[in-house]
mmCIF file of C-alpha atoms and ligand atoms in Angstrom:
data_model
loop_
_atom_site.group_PDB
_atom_site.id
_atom_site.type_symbol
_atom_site.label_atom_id
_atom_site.label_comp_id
_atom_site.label_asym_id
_atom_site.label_seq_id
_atom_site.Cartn_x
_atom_site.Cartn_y
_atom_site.Cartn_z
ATOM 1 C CA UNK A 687 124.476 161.318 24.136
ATOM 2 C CA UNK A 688 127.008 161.192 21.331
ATOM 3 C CA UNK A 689 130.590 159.271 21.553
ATOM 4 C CA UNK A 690 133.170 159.534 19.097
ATOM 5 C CA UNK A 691 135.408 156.851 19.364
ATOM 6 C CA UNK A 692 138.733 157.002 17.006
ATOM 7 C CA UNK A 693 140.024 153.758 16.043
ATOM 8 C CA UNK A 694 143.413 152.192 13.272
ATOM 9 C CA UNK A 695 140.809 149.264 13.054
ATOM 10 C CA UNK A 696 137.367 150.884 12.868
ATOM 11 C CA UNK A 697 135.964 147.697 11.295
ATOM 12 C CA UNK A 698 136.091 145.475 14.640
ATOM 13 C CA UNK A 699 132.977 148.050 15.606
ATOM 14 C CA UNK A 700 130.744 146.374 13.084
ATOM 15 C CA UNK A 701 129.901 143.621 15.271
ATOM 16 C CA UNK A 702 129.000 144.522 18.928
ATOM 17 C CA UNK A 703 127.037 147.631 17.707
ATOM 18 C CA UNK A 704 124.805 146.177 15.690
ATOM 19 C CA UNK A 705 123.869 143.801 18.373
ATOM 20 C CA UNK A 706 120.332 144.621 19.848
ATOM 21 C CA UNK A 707 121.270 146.682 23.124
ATOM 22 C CA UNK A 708 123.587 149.028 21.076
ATOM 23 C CA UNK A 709 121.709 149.240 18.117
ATOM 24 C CA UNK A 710 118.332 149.649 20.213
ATOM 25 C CA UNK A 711 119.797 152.723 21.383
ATOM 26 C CA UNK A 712 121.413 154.201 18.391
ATOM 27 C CA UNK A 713 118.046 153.397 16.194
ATOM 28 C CA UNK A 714 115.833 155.104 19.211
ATOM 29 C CA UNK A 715 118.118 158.046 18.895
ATOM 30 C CA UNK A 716 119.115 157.879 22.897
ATOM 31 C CA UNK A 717 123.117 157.315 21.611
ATOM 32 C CA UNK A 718 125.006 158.881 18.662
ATOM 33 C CA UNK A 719 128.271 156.510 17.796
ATOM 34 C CA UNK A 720 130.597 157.993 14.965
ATOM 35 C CA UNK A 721 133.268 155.816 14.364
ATOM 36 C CA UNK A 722 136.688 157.764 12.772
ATOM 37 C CA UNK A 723 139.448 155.734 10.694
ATOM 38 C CA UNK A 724 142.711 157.206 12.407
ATOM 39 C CA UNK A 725 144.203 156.287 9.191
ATOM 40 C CA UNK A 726 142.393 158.761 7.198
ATOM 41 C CA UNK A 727 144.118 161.299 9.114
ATOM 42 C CA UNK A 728 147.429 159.418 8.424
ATOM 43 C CA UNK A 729 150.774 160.894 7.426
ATOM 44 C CA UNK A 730 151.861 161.416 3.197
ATOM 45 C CA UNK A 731 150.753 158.594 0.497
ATOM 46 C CA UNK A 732 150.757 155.497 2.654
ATOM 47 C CA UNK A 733 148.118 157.069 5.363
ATOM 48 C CA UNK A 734 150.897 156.338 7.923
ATOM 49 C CA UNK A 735 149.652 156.926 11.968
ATOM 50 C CA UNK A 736 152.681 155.081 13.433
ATOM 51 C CA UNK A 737 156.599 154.916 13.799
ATOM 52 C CA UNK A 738 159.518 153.609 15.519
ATOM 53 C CA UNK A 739 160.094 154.800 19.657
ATOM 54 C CA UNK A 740 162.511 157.093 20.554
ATOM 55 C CA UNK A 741 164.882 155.904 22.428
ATOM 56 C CA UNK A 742 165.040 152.076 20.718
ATOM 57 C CA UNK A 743 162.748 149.126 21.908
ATOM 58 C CA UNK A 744 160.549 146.701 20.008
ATOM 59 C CA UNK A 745 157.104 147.934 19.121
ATOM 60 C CA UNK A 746 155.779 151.289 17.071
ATOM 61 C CA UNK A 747 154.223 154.026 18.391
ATOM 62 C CA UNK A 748 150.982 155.812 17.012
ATOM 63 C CA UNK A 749 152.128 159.460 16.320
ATOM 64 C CA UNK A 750 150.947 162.514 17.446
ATOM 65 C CA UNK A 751 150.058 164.182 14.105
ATOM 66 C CA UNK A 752 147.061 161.740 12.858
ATOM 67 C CA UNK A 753 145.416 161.724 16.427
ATOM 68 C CA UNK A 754 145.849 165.604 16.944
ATOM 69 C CA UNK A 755 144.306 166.278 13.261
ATOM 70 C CA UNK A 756 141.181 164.229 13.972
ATOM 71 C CA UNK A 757 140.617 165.359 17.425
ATOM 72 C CA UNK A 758 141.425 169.165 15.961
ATOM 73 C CA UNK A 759 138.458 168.523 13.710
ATOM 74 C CA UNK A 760 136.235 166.710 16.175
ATOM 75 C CA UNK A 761 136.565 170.167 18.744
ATOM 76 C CA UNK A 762 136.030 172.286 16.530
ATOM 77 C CA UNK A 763 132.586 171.011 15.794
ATOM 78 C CA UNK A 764 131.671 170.604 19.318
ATOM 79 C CA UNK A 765 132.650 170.886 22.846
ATOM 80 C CA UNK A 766 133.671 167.525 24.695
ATOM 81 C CA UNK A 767 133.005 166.439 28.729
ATOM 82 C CA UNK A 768 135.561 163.399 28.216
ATOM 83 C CA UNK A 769 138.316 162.718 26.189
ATOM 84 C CA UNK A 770 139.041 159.325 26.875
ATOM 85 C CA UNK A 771 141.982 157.013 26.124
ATOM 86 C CA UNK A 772 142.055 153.202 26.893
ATOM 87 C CA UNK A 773 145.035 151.506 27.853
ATOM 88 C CA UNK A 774 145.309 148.968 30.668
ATOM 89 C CA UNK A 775 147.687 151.327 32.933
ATOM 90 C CA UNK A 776 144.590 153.386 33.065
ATOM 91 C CA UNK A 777 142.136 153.847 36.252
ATOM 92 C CA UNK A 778 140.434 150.452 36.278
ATOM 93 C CA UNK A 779 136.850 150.941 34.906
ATOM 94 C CA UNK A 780 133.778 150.313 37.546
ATOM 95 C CA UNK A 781 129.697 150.387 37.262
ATOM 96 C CA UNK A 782 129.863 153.698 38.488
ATOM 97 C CA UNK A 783 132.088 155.399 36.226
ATOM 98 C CA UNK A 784 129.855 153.991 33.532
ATOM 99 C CA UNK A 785 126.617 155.844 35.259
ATOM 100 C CA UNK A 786 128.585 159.050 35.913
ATOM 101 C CA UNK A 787 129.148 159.250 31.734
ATOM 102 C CA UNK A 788 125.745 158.491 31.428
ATOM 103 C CA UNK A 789 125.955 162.431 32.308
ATOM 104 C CA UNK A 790 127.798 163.601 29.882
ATOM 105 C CA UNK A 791 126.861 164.974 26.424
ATOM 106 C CA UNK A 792 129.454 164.453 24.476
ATOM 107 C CA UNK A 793 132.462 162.063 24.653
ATOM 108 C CA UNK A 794 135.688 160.876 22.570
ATOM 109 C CA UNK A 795 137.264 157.584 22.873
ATOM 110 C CA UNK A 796 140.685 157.159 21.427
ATOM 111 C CA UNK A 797 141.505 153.338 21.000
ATOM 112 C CA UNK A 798 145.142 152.473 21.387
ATOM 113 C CA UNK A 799 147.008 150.109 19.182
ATOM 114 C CA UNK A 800 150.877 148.629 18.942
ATOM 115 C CA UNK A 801 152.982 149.358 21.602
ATOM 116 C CA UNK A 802 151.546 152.483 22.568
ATOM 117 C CA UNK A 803 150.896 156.638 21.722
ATOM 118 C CA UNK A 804 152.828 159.147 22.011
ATOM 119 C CA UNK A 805 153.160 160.361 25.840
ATOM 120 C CA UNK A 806 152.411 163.932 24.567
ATOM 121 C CA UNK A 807 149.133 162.810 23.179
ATOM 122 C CA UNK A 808 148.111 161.498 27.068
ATOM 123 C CA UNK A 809 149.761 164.882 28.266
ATOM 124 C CA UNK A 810 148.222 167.032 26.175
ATOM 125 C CA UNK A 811 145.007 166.072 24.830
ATOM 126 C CA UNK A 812 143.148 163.131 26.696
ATOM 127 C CA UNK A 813 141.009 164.091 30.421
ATOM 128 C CA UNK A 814 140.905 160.327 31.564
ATOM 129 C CA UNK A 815 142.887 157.236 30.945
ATOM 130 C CA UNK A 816 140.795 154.047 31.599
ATOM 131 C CA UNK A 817 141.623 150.064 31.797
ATOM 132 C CA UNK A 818 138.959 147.438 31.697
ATOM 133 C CA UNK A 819 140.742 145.294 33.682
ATOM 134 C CA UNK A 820 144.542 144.636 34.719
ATOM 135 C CA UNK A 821 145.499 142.226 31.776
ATOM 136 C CA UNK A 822 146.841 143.302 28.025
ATOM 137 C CA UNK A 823 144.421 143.552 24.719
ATOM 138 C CA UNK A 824 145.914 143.943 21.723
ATOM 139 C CA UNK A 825 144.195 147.177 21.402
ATOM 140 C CA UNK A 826 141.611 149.850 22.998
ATOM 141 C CA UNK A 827 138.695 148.824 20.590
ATOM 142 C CA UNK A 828 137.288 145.832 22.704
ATOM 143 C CA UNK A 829 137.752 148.084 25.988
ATOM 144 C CA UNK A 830 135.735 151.029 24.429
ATOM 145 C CA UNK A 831 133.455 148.416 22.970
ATOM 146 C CA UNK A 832 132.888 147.055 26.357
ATOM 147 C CA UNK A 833 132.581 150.720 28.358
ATOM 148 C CA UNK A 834 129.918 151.927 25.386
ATOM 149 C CA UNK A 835 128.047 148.875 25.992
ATOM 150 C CA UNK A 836 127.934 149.448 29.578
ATOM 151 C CA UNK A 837 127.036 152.860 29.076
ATOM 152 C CA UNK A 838 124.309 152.318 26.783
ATOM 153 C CA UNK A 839 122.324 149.854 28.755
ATOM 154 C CA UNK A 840 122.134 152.494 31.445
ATOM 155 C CA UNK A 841 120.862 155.092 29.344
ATOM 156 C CA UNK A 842 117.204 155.399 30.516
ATOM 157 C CA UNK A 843 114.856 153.956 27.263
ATOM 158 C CA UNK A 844 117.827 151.401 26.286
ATOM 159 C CA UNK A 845 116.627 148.293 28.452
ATOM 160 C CA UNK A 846 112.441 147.911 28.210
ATOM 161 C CA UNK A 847 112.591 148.283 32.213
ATOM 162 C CA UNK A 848 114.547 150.493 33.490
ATOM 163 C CA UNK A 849 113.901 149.674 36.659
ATOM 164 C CA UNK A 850 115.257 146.139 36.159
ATOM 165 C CA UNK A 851 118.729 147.938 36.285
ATOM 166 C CA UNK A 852 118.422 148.283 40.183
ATOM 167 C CA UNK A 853 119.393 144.762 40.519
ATOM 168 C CA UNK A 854 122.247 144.272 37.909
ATOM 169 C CA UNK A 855 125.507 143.570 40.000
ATOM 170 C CA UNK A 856 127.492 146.158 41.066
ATOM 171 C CA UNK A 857 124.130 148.736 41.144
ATOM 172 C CA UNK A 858 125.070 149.752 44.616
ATOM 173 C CA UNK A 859 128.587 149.653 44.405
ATOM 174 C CA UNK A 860 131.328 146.536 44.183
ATOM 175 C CA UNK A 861 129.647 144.352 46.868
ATOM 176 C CA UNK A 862 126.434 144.469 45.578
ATOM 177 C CA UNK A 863 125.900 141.089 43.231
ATOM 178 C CA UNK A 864 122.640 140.663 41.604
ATOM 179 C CA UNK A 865 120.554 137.654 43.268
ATOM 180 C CA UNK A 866 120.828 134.483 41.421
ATOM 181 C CA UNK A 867 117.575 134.142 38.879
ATOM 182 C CA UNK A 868 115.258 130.471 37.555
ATOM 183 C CA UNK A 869 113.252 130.134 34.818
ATOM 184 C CA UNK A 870 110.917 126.957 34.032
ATOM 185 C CA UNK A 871 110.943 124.140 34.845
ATOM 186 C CA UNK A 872 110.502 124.118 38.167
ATOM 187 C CA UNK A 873 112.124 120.556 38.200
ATOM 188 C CA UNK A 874 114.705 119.654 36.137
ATOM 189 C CA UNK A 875 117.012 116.151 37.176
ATOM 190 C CA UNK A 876 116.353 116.723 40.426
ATOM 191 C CA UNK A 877 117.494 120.449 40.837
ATOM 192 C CA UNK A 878 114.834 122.442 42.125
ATOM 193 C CA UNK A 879 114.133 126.294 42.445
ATOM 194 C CA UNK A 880 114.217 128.281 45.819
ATOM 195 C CA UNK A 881 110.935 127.224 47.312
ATOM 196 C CA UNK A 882 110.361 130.898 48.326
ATOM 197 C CA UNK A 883 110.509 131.559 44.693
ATOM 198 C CA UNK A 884 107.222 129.922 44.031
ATOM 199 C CA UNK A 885 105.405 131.221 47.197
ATOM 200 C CA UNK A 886 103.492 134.045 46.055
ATOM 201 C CA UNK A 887 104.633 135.937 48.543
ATOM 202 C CA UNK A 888 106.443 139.484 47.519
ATOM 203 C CA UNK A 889 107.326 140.623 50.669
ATOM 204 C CA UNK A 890 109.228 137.434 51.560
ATOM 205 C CA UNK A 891 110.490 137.270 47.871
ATOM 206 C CA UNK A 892 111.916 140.659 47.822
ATOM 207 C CA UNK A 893 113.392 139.920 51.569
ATOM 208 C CA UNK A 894 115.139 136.905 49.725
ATOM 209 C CA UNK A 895 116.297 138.894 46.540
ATOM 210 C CA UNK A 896 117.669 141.336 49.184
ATOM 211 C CA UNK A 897 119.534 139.194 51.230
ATOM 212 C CA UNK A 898 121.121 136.985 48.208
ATOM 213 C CA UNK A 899 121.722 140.568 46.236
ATOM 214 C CA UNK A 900 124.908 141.216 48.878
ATOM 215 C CA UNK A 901 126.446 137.649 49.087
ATOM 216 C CA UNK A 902 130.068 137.878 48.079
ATOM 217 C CA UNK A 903 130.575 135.661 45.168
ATOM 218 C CA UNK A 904 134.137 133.427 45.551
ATOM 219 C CA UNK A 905 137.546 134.067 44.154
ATOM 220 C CA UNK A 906 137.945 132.984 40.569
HETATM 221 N N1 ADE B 55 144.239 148.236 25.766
HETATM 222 C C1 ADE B 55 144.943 147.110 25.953
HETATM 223 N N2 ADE B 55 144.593 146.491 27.082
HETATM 224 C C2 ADE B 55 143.614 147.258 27.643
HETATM 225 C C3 ADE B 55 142.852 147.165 28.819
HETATM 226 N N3 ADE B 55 143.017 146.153 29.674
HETATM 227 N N4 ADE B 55 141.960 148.130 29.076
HETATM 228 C C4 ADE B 55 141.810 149.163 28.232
HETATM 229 N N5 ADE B 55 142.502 149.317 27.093
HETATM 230 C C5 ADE B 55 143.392 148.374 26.795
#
């Protein structure tokens, strides 16, 4: 799988892909990230990509003319499935729109930035708008950080067992919560692990990690 993902501030990239689960799968060749300055598709001597709204209002506006160039470049290399833009007045992103573009080939993510792109831009040259969640970033680049990430891990040779991924929350849709999980000691100030836990007994362990898999966690 390949992503582009086009970006005013390609340099926040550097750190969450080249942690382990992103870099695991780029190095094993299971996901292809280019990263693309916008700015080196910016407008006369100062590489500009923004301006002033129509219309008045606080804020600029990335212009259509960088973004169109790079994506212009990008298509004609290569056929897309997704051309994605992330602002938070997109659809709000789920577990299972991260496994259906583990289908795809070939994907762009356009990051937003200041107040916003040009509407024609959405119009004209993006097939889904996604939010990570109804609150404001200053920017797409954490969202698209966040939906490559989630992505990746699903990717089958990403995670050492794949199987494992069965149990992550949300596996079998928004009510499913992965069961809660203890590691050594078995004691520790008095706080002990599920007795069932340390049974031996699989069929009444996975009837536990079954039942505790669908409990509804509380409102934050
Ligand atoms: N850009 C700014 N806020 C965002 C959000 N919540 N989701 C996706 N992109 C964003």
């Amino acid at each position: 799988m390949r992503i582009d993902i086009i970006s005013v501030i390609p340099e926040i990239f550097h750190g969450p892909f080249s942690n382990s689960l992103i870099k695991r799968a780029v190095n094993k060749r299971i996901l292809n990230i280019h990263i693309h300055d916008l700015r080196k598709y910016g407008l006369g001597k100062r590489k500009n990509v923004d301006d002033y709204p129509y219309g008045g209002g606080s804020g600029m506006v990335i212009r259509i003319e960088p973004v169109y160039n790079c994506f212009d470049k990008l298509l004609s290399e290569r056929n897309y499935d997704e051309k994605i833009f992330l602002t938070p007045d997109g659809k709000i992103f789920s577990q299972e729109n991260a496994k259906q573009l583990t289908k795809k080939k070939n994907i762009i993510i356009l990051c937003g930035r200041y107040k916003g792109i040009d509407q024609r831009i959405r119009d004209n040259l993006i097939s889904k708008e996604i939010s990570i969640g109804p609150y404001i970033l200053s920017g797409g680049e954490i969202a698209a950080a966040v939906v490559v990430e989630s992505i990746a891990r699903l990717l089958p040779g990403v995670i050492h067992n794949h199987d494992s991924i069965k149990y992550d929350t949300f596996h079998k849709g928004v009510n499913f919560y992965a069961p809660p999980i203890y590691t050594r000691p078995e004691i520790y100030k008095g706080w002990t692990v599920p007795p069932i836990l340390l049974s031996g007994n699989h069929r009444k362990i996975k009837e536990w990690i079954d039942e505790k898999s669908n409990k509804k966690k509380l409102d934050f």
